[in-house]
PDB file of C-alpha atoms in Angstrom:
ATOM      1  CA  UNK U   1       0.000   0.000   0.000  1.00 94.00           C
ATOM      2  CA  UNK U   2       1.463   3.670  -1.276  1.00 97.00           C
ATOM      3  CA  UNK U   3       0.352   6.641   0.468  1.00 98.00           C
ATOM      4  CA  UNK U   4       0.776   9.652  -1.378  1.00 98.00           C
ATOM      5  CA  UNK U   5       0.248  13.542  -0.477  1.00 98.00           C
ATOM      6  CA  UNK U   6      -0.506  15.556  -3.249  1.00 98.00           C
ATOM      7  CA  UNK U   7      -0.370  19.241  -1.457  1.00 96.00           C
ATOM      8  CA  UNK U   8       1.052  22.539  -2.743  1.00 93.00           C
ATOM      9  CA  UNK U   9       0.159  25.346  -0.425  1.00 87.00           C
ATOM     10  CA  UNK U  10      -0.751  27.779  -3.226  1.00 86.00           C
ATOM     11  CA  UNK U  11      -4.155  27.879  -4.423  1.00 85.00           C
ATOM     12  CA  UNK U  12      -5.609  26.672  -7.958  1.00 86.00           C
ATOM     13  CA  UNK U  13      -3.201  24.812  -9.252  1.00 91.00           C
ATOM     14  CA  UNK U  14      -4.842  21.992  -9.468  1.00 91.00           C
ATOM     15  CA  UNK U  15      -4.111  19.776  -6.230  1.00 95.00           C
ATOM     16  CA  UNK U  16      -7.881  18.773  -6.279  1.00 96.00           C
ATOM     17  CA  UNK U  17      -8.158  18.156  -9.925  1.00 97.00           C
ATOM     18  CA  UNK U  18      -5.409  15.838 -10.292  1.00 98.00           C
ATOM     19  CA  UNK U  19      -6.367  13.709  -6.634  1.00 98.00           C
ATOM     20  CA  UNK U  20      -9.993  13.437  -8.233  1.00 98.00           C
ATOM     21  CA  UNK U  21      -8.391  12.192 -11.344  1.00 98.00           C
ATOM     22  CA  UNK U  22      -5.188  10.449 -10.570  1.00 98.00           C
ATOM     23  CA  UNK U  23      -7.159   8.107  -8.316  1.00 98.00           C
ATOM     24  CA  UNK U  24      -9.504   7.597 -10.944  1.00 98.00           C
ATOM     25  CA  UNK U  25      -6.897   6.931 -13.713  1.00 98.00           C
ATOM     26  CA  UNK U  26      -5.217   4.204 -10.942  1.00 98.00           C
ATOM     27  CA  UNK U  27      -8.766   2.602 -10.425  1.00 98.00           C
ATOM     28  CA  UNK U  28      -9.513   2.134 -14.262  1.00 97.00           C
ATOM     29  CA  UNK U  29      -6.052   0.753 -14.449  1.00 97.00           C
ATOM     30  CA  UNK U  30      -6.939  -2.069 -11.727  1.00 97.00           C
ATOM     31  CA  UNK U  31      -5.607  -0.569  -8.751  1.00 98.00           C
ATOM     32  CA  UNK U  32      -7.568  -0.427  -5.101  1.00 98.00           C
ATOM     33  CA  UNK U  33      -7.604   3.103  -4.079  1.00 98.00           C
ATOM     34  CA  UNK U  34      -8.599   5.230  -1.504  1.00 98.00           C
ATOM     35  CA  UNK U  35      -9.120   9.086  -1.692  1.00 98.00           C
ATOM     36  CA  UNK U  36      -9.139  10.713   1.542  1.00 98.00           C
ATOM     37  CA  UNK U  37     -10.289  14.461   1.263  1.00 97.00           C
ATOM     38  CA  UNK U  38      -8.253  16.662   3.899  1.00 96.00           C
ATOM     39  CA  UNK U  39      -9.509  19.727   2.671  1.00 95.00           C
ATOM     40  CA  UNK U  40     -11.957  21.947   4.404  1.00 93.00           C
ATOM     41  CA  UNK U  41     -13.564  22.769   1.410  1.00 93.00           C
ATOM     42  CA  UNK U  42     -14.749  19.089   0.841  1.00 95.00           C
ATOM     43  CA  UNK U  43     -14.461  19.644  -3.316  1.00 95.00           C
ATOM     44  CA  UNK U  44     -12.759  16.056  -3.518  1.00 97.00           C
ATOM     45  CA  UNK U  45     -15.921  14.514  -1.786  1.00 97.00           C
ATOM     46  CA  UNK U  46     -18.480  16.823  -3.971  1.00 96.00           C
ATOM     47  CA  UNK U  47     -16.345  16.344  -6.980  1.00 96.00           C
ATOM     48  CA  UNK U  48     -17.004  12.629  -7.009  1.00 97.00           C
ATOM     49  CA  UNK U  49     -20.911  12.983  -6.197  1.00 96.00           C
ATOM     50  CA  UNK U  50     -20.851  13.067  -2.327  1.00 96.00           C
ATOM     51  CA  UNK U  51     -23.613  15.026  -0.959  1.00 94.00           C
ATOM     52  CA  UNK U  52     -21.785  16.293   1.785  1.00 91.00           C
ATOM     53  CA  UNK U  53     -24.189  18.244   3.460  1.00 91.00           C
ATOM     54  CA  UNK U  54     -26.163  14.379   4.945  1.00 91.00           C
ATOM     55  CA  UNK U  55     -22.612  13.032   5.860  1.00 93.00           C
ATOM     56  CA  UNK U  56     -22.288  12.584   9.981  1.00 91.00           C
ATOM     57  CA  UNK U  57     -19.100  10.594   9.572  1.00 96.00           C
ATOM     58  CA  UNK U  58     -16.058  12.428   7.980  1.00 96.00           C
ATOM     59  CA  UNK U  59     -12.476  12.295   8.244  1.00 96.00           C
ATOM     60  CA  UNK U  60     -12.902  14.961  10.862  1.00 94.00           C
ATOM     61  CA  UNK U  61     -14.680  12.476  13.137  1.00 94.00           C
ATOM     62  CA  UNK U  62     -11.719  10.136  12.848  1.00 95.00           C
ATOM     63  CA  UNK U  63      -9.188  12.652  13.508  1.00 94.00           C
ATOM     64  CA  UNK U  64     -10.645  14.544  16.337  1.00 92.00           C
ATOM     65  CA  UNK U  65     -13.229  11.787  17.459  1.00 91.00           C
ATOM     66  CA  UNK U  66     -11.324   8.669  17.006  1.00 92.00           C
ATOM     67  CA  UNK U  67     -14.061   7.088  15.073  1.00 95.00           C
ATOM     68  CA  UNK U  68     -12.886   3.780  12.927  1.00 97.00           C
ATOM     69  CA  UNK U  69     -11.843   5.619   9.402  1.00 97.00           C
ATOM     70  CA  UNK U  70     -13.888   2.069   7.956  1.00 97.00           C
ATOM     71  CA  UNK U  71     -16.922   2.913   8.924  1.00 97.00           C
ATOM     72  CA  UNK U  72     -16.882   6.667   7.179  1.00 97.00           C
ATOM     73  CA  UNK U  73     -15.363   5.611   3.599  1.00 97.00           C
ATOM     74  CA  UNK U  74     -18.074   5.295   1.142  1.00 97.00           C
ATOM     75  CA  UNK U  75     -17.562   4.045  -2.537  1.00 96.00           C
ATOM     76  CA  UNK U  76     -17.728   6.031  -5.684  1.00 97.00           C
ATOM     77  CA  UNK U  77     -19.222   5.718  -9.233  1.00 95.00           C
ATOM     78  CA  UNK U  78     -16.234   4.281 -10.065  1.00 96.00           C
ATOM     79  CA  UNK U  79     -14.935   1.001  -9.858  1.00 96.00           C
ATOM     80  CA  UNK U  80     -12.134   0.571  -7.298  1.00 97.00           C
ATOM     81  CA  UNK U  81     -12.253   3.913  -5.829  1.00 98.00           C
ATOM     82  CA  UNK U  82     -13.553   4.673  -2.603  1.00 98.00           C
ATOM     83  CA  UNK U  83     -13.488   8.419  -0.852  1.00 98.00           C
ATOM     84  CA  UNK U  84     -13.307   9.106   3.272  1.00 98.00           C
ATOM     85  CA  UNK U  85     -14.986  12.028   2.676  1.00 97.00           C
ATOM     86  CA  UNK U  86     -14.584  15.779   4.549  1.00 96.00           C
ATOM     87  CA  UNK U  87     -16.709  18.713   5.618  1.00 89.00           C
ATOM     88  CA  UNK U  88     -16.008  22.677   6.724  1.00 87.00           C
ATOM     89  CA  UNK U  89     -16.008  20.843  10.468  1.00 83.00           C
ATOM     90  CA  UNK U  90     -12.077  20.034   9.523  1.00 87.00           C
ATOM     91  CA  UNK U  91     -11.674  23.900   9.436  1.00 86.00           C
ATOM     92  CA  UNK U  92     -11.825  23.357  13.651  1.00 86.00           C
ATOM     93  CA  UNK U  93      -9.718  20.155  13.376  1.00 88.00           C
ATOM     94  CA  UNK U  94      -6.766  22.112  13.830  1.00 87.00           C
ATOM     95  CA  UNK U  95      -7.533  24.144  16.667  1.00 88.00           C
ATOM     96  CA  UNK U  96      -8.980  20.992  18.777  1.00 90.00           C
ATOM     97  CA  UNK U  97      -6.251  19.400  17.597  1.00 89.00           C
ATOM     98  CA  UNK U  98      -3.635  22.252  18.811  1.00 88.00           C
ATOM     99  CA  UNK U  99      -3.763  20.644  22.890  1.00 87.00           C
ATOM    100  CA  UNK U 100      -3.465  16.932  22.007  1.00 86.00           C
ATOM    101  CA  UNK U 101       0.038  15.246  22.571  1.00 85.00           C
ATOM    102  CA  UNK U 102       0.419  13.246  19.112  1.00 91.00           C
ATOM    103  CA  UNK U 103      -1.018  16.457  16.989  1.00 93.00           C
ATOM    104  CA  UNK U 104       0.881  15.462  14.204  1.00 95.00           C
ATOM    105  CA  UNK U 105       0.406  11.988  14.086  1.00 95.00           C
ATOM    106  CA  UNK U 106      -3.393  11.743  14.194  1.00 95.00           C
ATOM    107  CA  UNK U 107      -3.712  10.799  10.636  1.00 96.00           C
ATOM    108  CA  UNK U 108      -0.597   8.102  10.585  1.00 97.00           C
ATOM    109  CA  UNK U 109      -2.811   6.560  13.785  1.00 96.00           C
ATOM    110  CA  UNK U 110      -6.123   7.015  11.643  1.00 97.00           C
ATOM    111  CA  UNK U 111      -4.475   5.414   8.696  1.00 97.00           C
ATOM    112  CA  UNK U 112      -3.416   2.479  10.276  1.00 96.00           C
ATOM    113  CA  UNK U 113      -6.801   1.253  10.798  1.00 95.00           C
ATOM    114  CA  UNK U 114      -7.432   1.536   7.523  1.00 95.00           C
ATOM    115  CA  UNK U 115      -8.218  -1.971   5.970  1.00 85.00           C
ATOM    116  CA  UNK U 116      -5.375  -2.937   4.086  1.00 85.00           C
ATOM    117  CA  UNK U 117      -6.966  -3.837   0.995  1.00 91.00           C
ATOM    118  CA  UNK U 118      -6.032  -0.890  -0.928  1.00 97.00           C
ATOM    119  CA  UNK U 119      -2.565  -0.177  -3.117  1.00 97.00           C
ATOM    120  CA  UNK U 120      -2.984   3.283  -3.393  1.00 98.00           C
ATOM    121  CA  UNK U 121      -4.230   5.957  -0.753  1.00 98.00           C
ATOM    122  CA  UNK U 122      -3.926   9.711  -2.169  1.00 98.00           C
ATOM    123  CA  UNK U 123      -4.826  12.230   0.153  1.00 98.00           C
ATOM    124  CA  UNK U 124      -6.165  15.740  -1.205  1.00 98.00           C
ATOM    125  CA  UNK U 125      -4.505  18.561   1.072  1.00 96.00           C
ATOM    126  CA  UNK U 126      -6.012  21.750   1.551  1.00 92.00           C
ATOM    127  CA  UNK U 127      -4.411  24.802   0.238  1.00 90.00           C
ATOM    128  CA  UNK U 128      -2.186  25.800   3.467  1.00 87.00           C
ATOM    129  CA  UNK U 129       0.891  24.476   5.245  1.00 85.00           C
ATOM    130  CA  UNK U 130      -1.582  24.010   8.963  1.00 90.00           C
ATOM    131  CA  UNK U 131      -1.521  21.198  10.898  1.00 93.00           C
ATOM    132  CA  UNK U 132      -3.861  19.056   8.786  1.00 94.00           C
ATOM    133  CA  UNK U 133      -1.088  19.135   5.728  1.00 95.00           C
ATOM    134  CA  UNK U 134       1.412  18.200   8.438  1.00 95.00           C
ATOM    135  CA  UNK U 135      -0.523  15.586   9.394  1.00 96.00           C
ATOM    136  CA  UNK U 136      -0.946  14.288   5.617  1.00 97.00           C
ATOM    137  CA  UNK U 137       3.050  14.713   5.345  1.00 97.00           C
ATOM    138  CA  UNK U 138       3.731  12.574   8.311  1.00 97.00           C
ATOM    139  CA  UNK U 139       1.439   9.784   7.358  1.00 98.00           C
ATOM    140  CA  UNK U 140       2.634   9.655   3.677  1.00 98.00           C
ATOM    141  CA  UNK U 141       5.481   8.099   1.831  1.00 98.00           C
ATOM    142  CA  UNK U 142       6.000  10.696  -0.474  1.00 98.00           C
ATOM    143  CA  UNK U 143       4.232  13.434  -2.027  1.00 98.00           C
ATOM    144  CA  UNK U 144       2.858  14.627  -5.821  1.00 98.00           C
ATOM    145  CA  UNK U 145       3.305  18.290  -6.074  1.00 96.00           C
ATOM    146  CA  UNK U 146       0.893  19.900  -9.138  1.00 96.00           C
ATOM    147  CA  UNK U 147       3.015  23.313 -10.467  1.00 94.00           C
ATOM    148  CA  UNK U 148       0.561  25.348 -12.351  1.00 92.00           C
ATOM    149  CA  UNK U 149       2.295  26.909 -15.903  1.00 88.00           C
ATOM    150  CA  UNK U 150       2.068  30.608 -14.541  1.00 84.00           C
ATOM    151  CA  UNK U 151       4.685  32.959 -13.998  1.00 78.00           C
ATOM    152  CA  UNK U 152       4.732  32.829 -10.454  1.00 79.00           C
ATOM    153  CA  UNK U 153       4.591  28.882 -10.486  1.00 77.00           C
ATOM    154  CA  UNK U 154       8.199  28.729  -8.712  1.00 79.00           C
ATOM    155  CA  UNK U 155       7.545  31.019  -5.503  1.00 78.00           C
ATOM    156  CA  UNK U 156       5.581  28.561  -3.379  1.00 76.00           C
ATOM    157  CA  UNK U 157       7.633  26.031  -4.369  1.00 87.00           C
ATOM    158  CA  UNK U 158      10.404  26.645  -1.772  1.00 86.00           C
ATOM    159  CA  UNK U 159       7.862  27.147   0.998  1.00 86.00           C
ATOM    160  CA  UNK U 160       6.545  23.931   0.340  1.00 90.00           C
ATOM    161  CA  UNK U 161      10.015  21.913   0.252  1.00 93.00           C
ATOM    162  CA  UNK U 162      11.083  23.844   3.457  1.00 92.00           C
ATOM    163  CA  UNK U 163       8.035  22.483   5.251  1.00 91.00           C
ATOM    164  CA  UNK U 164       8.982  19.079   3.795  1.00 95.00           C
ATOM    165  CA  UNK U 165      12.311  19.055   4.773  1.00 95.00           C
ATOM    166  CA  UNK U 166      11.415  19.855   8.707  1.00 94.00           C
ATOM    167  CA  UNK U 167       8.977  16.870   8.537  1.00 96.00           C
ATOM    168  CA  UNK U 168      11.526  14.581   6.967  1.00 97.00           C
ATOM    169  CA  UNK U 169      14.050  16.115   9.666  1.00 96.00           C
ATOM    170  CA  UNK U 170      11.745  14.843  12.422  1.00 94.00           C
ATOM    171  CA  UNK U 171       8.499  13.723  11.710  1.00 95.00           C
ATOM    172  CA  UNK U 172       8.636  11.067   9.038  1.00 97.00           C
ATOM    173  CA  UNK U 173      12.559  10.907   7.756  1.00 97.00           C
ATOM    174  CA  UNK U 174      11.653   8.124   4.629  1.00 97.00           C
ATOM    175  CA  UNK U 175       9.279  11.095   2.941  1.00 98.00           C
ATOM    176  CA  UNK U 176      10.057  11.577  -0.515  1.00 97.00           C
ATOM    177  CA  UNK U 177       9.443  13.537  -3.554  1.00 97.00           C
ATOM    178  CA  UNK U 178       6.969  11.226  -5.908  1.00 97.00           C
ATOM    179  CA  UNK U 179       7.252  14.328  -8.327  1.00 97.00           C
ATOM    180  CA  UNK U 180       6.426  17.691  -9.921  1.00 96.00           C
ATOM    181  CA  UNK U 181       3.353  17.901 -11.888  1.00 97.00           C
ATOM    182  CA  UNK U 182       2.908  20.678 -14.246  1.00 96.00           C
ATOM    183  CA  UNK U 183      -0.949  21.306 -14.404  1.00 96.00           C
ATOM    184  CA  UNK U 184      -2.874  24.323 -16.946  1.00 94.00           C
ATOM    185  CA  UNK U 185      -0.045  23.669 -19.760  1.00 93.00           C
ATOM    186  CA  UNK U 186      -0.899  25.470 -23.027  1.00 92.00           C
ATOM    187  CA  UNK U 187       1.599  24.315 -25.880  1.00 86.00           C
ATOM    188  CA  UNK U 188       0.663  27.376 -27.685  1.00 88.00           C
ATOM    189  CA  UNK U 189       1.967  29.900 -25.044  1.00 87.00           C
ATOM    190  CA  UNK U 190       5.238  30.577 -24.675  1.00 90.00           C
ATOM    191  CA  UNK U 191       4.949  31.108 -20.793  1.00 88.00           C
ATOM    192  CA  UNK U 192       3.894  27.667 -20.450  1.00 90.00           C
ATOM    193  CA  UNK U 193       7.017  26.123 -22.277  1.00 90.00           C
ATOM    194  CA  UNK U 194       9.366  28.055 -20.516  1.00 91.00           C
ATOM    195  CA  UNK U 195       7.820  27.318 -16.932  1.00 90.00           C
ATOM    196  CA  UNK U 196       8.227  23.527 -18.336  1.00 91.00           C
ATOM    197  CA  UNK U 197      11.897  24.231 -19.030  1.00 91.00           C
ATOM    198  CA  UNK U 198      12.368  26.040 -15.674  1.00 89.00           C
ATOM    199  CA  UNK U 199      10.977  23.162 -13.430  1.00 92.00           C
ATOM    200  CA  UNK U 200      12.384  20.437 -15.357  1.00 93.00           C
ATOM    201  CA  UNK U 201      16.118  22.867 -15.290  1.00 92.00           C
ATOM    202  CA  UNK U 202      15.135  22.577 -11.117  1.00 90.00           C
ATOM    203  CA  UNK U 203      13.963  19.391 -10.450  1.00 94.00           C
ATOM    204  CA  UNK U 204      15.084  17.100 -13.037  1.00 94.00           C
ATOM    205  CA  UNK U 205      14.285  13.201 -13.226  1.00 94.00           C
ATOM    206  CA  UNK U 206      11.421  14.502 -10.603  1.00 96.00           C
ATOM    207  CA  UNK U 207       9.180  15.878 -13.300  1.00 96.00           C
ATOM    208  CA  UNK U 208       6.432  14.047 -14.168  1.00 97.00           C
ATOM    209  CA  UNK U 209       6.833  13.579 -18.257  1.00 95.00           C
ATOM    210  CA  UNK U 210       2.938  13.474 -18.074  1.00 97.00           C
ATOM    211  CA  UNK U 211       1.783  16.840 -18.772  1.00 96.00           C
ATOM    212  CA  UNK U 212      -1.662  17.910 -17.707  1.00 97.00           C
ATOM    213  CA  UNK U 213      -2.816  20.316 -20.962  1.00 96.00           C
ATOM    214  CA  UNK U 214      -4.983  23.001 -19.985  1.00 93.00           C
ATOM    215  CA  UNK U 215      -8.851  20.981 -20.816  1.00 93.00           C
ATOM    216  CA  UNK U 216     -12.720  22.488 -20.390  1.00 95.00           C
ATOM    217  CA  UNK U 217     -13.991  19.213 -19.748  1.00 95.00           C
ATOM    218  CA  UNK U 218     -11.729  18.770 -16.663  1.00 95.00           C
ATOM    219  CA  UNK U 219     -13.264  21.697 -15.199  1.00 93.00           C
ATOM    220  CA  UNK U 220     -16.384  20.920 -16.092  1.00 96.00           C
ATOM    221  CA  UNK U 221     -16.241  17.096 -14.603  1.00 96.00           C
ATOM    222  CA  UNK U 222     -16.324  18.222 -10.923  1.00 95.00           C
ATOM    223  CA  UNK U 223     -20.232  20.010 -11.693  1.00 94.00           C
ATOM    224  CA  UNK U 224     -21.243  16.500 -12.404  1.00 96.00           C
ATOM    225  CA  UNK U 225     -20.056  14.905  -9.764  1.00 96.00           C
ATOM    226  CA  UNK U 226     -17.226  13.122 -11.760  1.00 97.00           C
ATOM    227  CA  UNK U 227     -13.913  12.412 -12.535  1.00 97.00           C
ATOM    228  CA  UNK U 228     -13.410  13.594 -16.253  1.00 97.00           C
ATOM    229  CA  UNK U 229     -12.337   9.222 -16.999  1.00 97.00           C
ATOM    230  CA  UNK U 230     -15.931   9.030 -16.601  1.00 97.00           C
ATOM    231  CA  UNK U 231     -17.280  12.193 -17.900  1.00 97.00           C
ATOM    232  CA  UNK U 232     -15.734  12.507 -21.062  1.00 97.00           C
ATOM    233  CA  UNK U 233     -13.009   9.822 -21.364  1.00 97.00           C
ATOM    234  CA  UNK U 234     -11.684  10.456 -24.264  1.00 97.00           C
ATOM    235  CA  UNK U 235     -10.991  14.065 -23.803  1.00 97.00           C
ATOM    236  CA  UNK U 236      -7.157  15.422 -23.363  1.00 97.00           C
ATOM    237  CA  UNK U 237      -7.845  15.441 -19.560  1.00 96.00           C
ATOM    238  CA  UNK U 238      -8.783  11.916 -19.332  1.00 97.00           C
ATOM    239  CA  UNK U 239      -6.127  10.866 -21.838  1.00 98.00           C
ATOM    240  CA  UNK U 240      -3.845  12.881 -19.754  1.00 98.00           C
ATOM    241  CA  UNK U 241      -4.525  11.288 -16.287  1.00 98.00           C
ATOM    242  CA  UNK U 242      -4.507   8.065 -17.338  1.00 98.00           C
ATOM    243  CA  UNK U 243      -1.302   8.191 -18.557  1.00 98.00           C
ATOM    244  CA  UNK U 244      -0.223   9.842 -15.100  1.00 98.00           C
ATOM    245  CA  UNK U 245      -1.644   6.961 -13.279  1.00 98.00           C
ATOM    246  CA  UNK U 246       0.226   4.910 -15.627  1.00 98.00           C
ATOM    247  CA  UNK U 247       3.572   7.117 -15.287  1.00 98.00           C
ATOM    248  CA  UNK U 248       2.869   6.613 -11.440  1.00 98.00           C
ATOM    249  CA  UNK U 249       2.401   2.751 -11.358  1.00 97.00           C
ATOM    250  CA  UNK U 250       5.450   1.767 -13.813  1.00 96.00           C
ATOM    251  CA  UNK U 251       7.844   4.080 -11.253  1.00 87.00           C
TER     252      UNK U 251
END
């Protein structure tokens, strides 16, 4: 079983896109996953046609309450892929969370209990470097991070491996870098090609060589309640994830 973070602290570039649809792409190639939505904002759950407004068991129950993770993942429309949903509760998580002795290892405890019948578990972080991320961090064995192709794609960048390297200083010391994802590209833009050649002149061999092209029907899928594999799967989005989960597996 692979745990994998996919976090970036800066906003829209894509984190929740590419969990919906990475863990998609690794069901419809065979694989047992588990999505686990650690975002406030719940858009993971709603993006795969959770109604979260009639959920009473979230991950926030299991973090804060203890409650057995089993009993709060439900299954999706898709085959193989089941979601431990979230709700705006986890917004609090933090603060209750602030007094307890193990505050950063709530969700390696909570994920232990997890069944062990899955080979991948993704978790969706929210858009900030709180306690909750840490928490995702610590539990994981490495971590996807999406890079949007904008000009200012590098700057968060260095937050976020700063953060890593304190948790792999203390907190979990085998976390690793799965790799960079470059989300939004547009072949036609300059700006998009040269962000490409800028991350790949950084990071190397950790680039992804799955692009994710800039797609209507990916934004589009979430409305539905899908994952674009199912809404429209032969669009460039659907193409493109597939071959991510593919990239991902043959690693």
């Amino acid at each position: 079983m692979k745990i994998i973070s996919i976090a970036n602290q800066k906003g829209g570039v894509g984190k929740t896109t590419t969990s919906i649809n990475l863990a998609a792409g690794l069901a419809a190639e065979g694989k047992r996953v588990l999505l686990i939505d650690a975002d406030p904002q719940a858009n993971a759950s709603s993006g795969l046609g959770i109604d979260i407004k009639t959920l009473d068991r979230t991950i926030y129950e299991c973090l804060v309450s203890d409650l057995d993770p089993n009993t709060a993942i439900l299954p999706t429309s898709v085959p193989n892929l089941s979601i431990l949903p979230s709700h705006i509760d986890l917004v609090g998580a933090e603060i209750e969370m602030l007094n307890l002795d193990d505050r950063e290892q709530r969700m390696k405890q909570m994920l232990a209990r997890i069944d062990n019948t899955y080979d991948y578990i993704l978790i969706d972080c929210s858009p900030s470097l709180g306690l909750i991320t840490v928490n995702a961090l610590t539990a994981s064995h490495s971590v996807i991070i999406p890079v949007q192709c904008e000009f200012f794609a590098l700057e968060g960048i260095a937050k976020l491996l700063n953060t890593i390297k304190i948790i792999k200083s203390g907190l979990n010391p085998t976390l690793q870098i799965e790799g960079f994802l470059l989300t939004m590209y547009d072949s036609r833009l300059r700006l998009s090609n040269q962000v490409y050649e800028e991350v790949k002149r950084h990071f190397g061999k950790l680039v992804f060589s799955t692009v994710i092209a800039r797609n209507v029907r990916l934004s589009e899928a979430p409305s539905h309640g899908m994952s674009v594999i199912e809404y429209d799967p032969m669009s460039k989005g659907a193409q493109n994830y597939i071959q991510l989960a593919k990239e991902l597996i043959n690693r």
